[in-house]
Amino acid sequence: WGWAASFVLDEDLRPDAAETVQALKDQGLQVHLLSGDRPDAARELAARVGIGQAHGGCTPEDKLRYLRDLQAAGKRVLMVGDGLNDGPVLASANVSFAFGPQAAPLAQARADFIALGGELRVIEQARTKARATLRVVRQNLAWAAGYNALCVPVALAGWLPAWLAGLGMALSSLAVVANAARLARPAQV
C-alpha cells in the first residue's frame, strides 16, 4: 500500500495583506498578529506579510490580556478580526474592524466597523480619513473660536453694526462648511 492522498493546509492571504501592513508601518504603526493557530503557523504567516510580532496559540483571554497590556502602556489599539474568538478583543479595542459576510456574527456585533469588501486597505483608508476629519474639526473649532472671540465683543461694544456682524457670522459658517466639504473628496491613498 502507498499514500492514497496528501493534504497541505495553508492559510490563504488576502491579496493586499502585505501592502496594507507596509502602509500601516510606514505611518508609524506597530502591527501585531494574534492567532489561535499554532505558534509556528502564526509566525510563518506573519513573516509572509511583514509582521514582526506574531503570537500563536492564543485563546480569547490571551488576546484580551495582550490588548489590555498594550492599552496600559498607553497604546491605542486598532483590532482586526473575523473569528468567533475575536469578539471580546474587538469589543475592547479602541477601534475595531470585522470583515464582511465571512466574519462570525459575534465578531460583526462587537466590531466598530464592518468592512463589506474583502480588501484590508480599507483599514488604512479609514485611518487616513479619520485623521483628516480630526484635522478639519480642529481647524473649524479654531476658526469659530477665533471669530467669536474677536467679533462678538466688538459687536457687543457697538463698534460693529449688527448687519455686518450677522453677515460675518454667516460667512464664518460658510467657511466652516466649505472646509468640512473637503472631506468628501476621494482619498489619495
mmCIF file of C-alpha atoms in Angstrom:
data_model
loop_
_atom_site.group_PDB
_atom_site.id
_atom_site.type_symbol
_atom_site.label_atom_id
_atom_site.label_comp_id
_atom_site.label_asym_id
_atom_site.label_seq_id
_atom_site.Cartn_x
_atom_site.Cartn_y
_atom_site.Cartn_z
ATOM 1 C CA TRP A 1 0.000 0.000 0.000
ATOM 2 C CA GLY A 2 1.127 3.550 -0.737
ATOM 3 C CA TRP A 3 -0.178 7.001 0.029
ATOM 4 C CA ALA A 4 -3.773 7.431 -1.023
ATOM 5 C CA ALA A 5 -3.822 11.197 -0.613
ATOM 6 C CA SER A 6 -1.721 14.061 0.595
ATOM 7 C CA PHE A 7 -3.063 17.307 2.032
ATOM 8 C CA VAL A 8 -1.286 20.602 2.520
ATOM 9 C CA LEU A 9 -3.125 23.018 4.763
ATOM 10 C CA ASP A 10 -2.164 26.600 4.193
ATOM 11 C CA GLU A 11 -3.653 29.900 5.271
ATOM 12 C CA ASP A 12 -4.863 31.984 2.357
ATOM 13 C CA LEU A 13 -3.766 35.594 2.499
ATOM 14 C CA ARG A 14 -5.791 38.462 1.230
ATOM 15 C CA PRO A 15 -4.053 39.834 -1.872
ATOM 16 C CA ASP A 16 -3.430 43.244 -0.292
ATOM 17 C CA ALA A 17 -2.248 41.991 3.121
ATOM 18 C CA ALA A 18 1.475 42.702 2.717
ATOM 19 C CA GLU A 19 0.803 46.065 1.064
ATOM 20 C CA THR A 20 -1.565 47.118 3.857
ATOM 21 C CA VAL A 21 0.817 46.025 6.609
ATOM 22 C CA GLN A 22 3.615 48.009 4.975
ATOM 23 C CA ALA A 23 1.395 51.090 4.573
ATOM 24 C CA LEU A 24 0.449 50.958 8.262
ATOM 25 C CA LYS A 25 4.082 50.536 9.272
ATOM 26 C CA ASP A 26 5.011 53.484 7.025
ATOM 27 C CA GLN A 27 2.542 55.558 9.070
ATOM 28 C CA GLY A 28 4.484 54.648 12.208
ATOM 29 C CA LEU A 29 2.123 51.967 13.486
ATOM 30 C CA GLN A 30 3.215 48.726 15.095
ATOM 31 C CA VAL A 31 1.478 45.676 13.633
ATOM 32 C CA HIS A 32 0.972 42.541 15.742
ATOM 33 C CA LEU A 33 -0.589 39.198 14.848
ATOM 34 C CA LEU A 34 -2.560 37.320 17.489
ATOM 35 C CA SER A 35 -3.826 33.969 16.319
ATOM 36 C CA GLY A 36 -5.436 30.857 17.686
ATOM 37 C CA ASP A 37 -3.420 28.864 15.153
ATOM 38 C CA ARG A 38 -0.239 27.014 16.071
ATOM 39 C CA PRO A 39 2.608 29.395 17.016
ATOM 40 C CA ASP A 40 4.847 28.275 14.130
ATOM 41 C CA ALA A 41 1.982 28.739 11.627
ATOM 42 C CA ALA A 42 1.278 32.225 13.016
ATOM 43 C CA ARG A 43 4.960 33.207 12.759
ATOM 44 C CA GLU A 44 5.181 31.896 9.184
ATOM 45 C CA LEU A 45 2.065 33.800 8.146
ATOM 46 C CA ALA A 46 3.329 36.971 9.843
ATOM 47 C CA ALA A 47 6.668 36.672 8.047
ATOM 48 C CA ARG A 48 4.886 36.415 4.687
ATOM 49 C CA VAL A 49 3.227 39.808 5.183
ATOM 50 C CA GLY A 50 5.978 41.607 7.073
ATOM 51 C CA ILE A 51 4.633 41.460 10.629
ATOM 52 C CA GLY A 52 7.440 41.206 13.165
ATOM 53 C CA GLN A 53 5.422 40.369 16.265
ATOM 54 C CA ALA A 54 3.342 37.208 15.981
ATOM 55 C CA HIS A 55 1.765 35.173 18.751
ATOM 56 C CA GLY A 56 0.033 31.882 18.024
ATOM 57 C CA GLY A 57 -1.987 29.532 20.184
ATOM 58 C CA CYS A 58 -3.890 32.497 21.646
ATOM 59 C CA THR A 59 -7.168 31.975 23.424
ATOM 60 C CA PRO A 60 -9.715 34.815 23.512
ATOM 61 C CA GLU A 61 -8.460 35.570 27.036
ATOM 62 C CA ASP A 62 -4.841 35.711 25.806
ATOM 63 C CA LYS A 63 -5.803 38.181 23.074
ATOM 64 C CA LEU A 64 -7.721 40.326 25.530
ATOM 65 C CA ARG A 65 -4.801 40.320 28.004
ATOM 66 C CA TYR A 66 -2.377 41.291 25.220
ATOM 67 C CA LEU A 67 -4.669 44.125 24.122
ATOM 68 C CA ARG A 68 -5.060 45.427 27.669
ATOM 69 C CA ASP A 69 -1.285 45.308 28.202
ATOM 70 C CA LEU A 70 -0.826 47.469 25.098
ATOM 71 C CA GLN A 71 -3.505 49.883 26.296
ATOM 72 C CA ALA A 72 -1.967 50.019 29.791
ATOM 73 C CA ALA A 73 1.313 51.011 28.097
ATOM 74 C CA GLY A 74 -0.503 53.993 26.573
ATOM 75 C CA LYS A 75 -1.112 52.496 23.137
ATOM 76 C CA ARG A 76 -4.323 52.986 21.213
ATOM 77 C CA VAL A 77 -5.226 49.689 19.598
ATOM 78 C CA LEU A 78 -6.944 49.088 16.273
ATOM 79 C CA MET A 79 -8.037 45.452 16.120
ATOM 80 C CA VAL A 80 -8.987 43.483 13.039
ATOM 81 C CA GLY A 81 -10.687 40.131 13.440
ATOM 82 C CA ASP A 82 -13.353 37.922 11.989
ATOM 83 C CA GLY A 83 -13.484 34.839 14.179
ATOM 84 C CA LEU A 84 -15.811 33.846 16.966
ATOM 85 C CA ASN A 85 -12.933 34.067 19.448
ATOM 86 C CA ASP A 86 -12.220 37.679 18.390
ATOM 87 C CA GLY A 87 -15.460 39.073 19.855
ATOM 88 C CA PRO A 88 -14.115 40.106 23.282
ATOM 89 C CA VAL A 89 -10.964 41.727 21.925
ATOM 90 C CA LEU A 90 -12.865 43.542 19.158
ATOM 91 C CA ALA A 91 -15.215 44.974 21.792
ATOM 92 C CA SER A 92 -12.321 46.147 23.992
ATOM 93 C CA ALA A 93 -10.101 47.683 21.301
ATOM 94 C CA ASN A 94 -10.046 51.440 20.825
ATOM 95 C CA VAL A 95 -11.194 50.850 17.229
ATOM 96 C CA SER A 96 -12.079 47.544 15.605
ATOM 97 C CA PHE A 97 -12.914 46.096 12.197
ATOM 98 C CA ALA A 98 -14.603 42.873 11.157
ATOM 99 C CA PHE A 99 -14.577 41.828 7.535
ATOM 100 C CA GLY A 100 -17.892 41.311 5.837
ATOM 101 C CA PRO A 101 -20.195 38.378 5.489
ATOM 102 C CA GLN A 102 -17.439 35.853 6.162
ATOM 103 C CA ALA A 103 -16.895 37.237 9.687
ATOM 104 C CA ALA A 104 -18.572 35.415 12.538
ATOM 105 C CA PRO A 105 -21.778 37.111 13.705
ATOM 106 C CA LEU A 106 -20.226 37.765 17.145
ATOM 107 C CA ALA A 107 -17.229 39.485 15.533
ATOM 108 C CA GLN A 108 -19.582 41.629 13.453
ATOM 109 C CA ALA A 109 -21.642 42.525 16.521
ATOM 110 C CA ARG A 110 -18.604 43.557 18.578
ATOM 111 C CA ALA A 111 -16.662 45.454 15.902
ATOM 112 C CA ASP A 112 -16.925 49.206 15.466
ATOM 113 C CA PHE A 113 -16.799 48.865 11.674
ATOM 114 C CA ILE A 114 -17.741 46.090 9.290
ATOM 115 C CA ALA A 115 -15.840 46.219 6.017
ATOM 116 C CA LEU A 116 -18.148 44.786 3.392
ATOM 117 C CA GLY A 117 -15.433 44.126 0.827
ATOM 118 C CA GLY A 118 -12.515 41.837 1.310
ATOM 119 C CA GLU A 119 -9.782 44.441 0.955
ATOM 120 C CA LEU A 120 -7.650 45.130 4.008
ATOM 121 C CA ARG A 121 -6.632 48.502 2.665
ATOM 122 C CA VAL A 122 -9.929 49.911 3.989
ATOM 123 C CA ILE A 123 -8.203 49.913 7.387
ATOM 124 C CA GLU A 124 -5.570 52.332 6.170
ATOM 125 C CA GLN A 125 -8.138 54.368 4.232
ATOM 126 C CA ALA A 126 -10.397 54.662 7.282
ATOM 127 C CA ARG A 127 -7.470 55.724 9.460
ATOM 128 C CA THR A 128 -6.373 58.312 6.901
ATOM 129 C CA LYS A 129 -9.927 59.685 6.608
ATOM 130 C CA ALA A 130 -10.321 59.786 10.401
ATOM 131 C CA ARG A 131 -7.083 61.752 10.797
ATOM 132 C CA ALA A 132 -8.164 64.192 8.072
ATOM 133 C CA THR A 133 -11.568 64.587 9.743
ATOM 134 C CA LEU A 134 -9.974 65.325 13.102
ATOM 135 C CA ARG A 135 -7.692 67.903 11.466
ATOM 136 C CA VAL A 136 -10.674 69.653 9.816
ATOM 137 C CA VAL A 137 -12.683 69.608 13.063
ATOM 138 C CA ARG A 138 -9.774 71.264 14.882
ATOM 139 C CA GLN A 139 -9.415 73.868 12.119
ATOM 140 C CA ASN A 140 -13.140 74.642 12.224
ATOM 141 C CA LEU A 141 -13.181 74.923 16.012
ATOM 142 C CA ALA A 142 -10.155 77.227 15.959
ATOM 143 C CA TRP A 143 -11.745 79.399 13.267
ATOM 144 C CA ALA A 144 -15.101 79.610 15.068
ATOM 145 C CA ALA A 145 -13.495 80.343 18.442
ATOM 146 C CA GLY A 146 -11.232 82.997 16.928
ATOM 147 C CA TYR A 147 -14.047 84.675 15.030
ATOM 148 C CA ASN A 148 -16.356 84.681 18.042
ATOM 149 C CA ALA A 149 -13.628 85.871 20.420
ATOM 150 C CA LEU A 150 -12.863 88.808 18.138
ATOM 151 C CA CYS A 151 -16.137 89.805 16.511
ATOM 152 C CA VAL A 152 -18.736 89.193 19.231
ATOM 153 C CA PRO A 153 -17.146 91.576 21.767
ATOM 154 C CA VAL A 154 -16.636 94.195 19.034
ATOM 155 C CA ALA A 155 -20.312 93.874 18.022
ATOM 156 C CA LEU A 156 -21.488 93.990 21.642
ATOM 157 C CA ALA A 157 -19.452 97.142 22.230
ATOM 158 C CA GLY A 158 -21.310 98.723 19.322
ATOM 159 C CA TRP A 159 -18.212 99.171 17.186
ATOM 160 C CA LEU A 160 -19.578 96.815 14.541
ATOM 161 C CA PRO A 161 -23.050 97.271 13.033
ATOM 162 C CA ALA A 162 -25.438 94.383 13.690
ATOM 163 C CA TRP A 163 -25.970 93.707 9.983
ATOM 164 C CA LEU A 164 -22.199 93.407 9.446
ATOM 165 C CA ALA A 165 -21.822 91.108 12.469
ATOM 166 C CA GLY A 166 -24.658 88.926 11.097
ATOM 167 C CA LEU A 167 -23.070 88.851 7.655
ATOM 168 C CA GLY A 168 -19.724 87.965 9.218
ATOM 169 C CA MET A 169 -21.321 85.129 11.195
ATOM 170 C CA ALA A 170 -22.974 83.752 8.041
ATOM 171 C CA LEU A 171 -19.693 83.943 6.110
ATOM 172 C CA SER A 172 -17.904 82.280 9.025
ATOM 173 C CA SER A 173 -20.436 79.429 8.932
ATOM 174 C CA LEU A 174 -19.960 79.077 5.162
ATOM 175 C CA ALA A 175 -16.184 78.908 5.654
ATOM 176 C CA VAL A 176 -16.608 76.105 8.205
ATOM 177 C CA VAL A 177 -18.951 74.162 5.896
ATOM 178 C CA ALA A 178 -16.641 74.633 2.888
ATOM 179 C CA ASN A 179 -13.673 73.432 4.932
ATOM 180 C CA ALA A 180 -15.596 70.331 6.040
ATOM 181 C CA ALA A 181 -16.757 69.666 2.457
ATOM 182 C CA ARG A 182 -13.132 68.994 1.516
ATOM 183 C CA LEU A 183 -13.507 65.657 3.320
ATOM 184 C CA ALA A 184 -15.938 64.449 0.650
ATOM 185 C CA ARG A 185 -13.152 64.298 -1.927
ATOM 186 C CA PRO A 186 -11.859 60.798 -2.633
ATOM 187 C CA ALA A 187 -8.838 59.847 -0.529
ATOM 188 C CA GLN A 188 -5.474 59.991 -2.236
ATOM 189 C CA VAL A 189 -4.105 56.733 -0.853
#
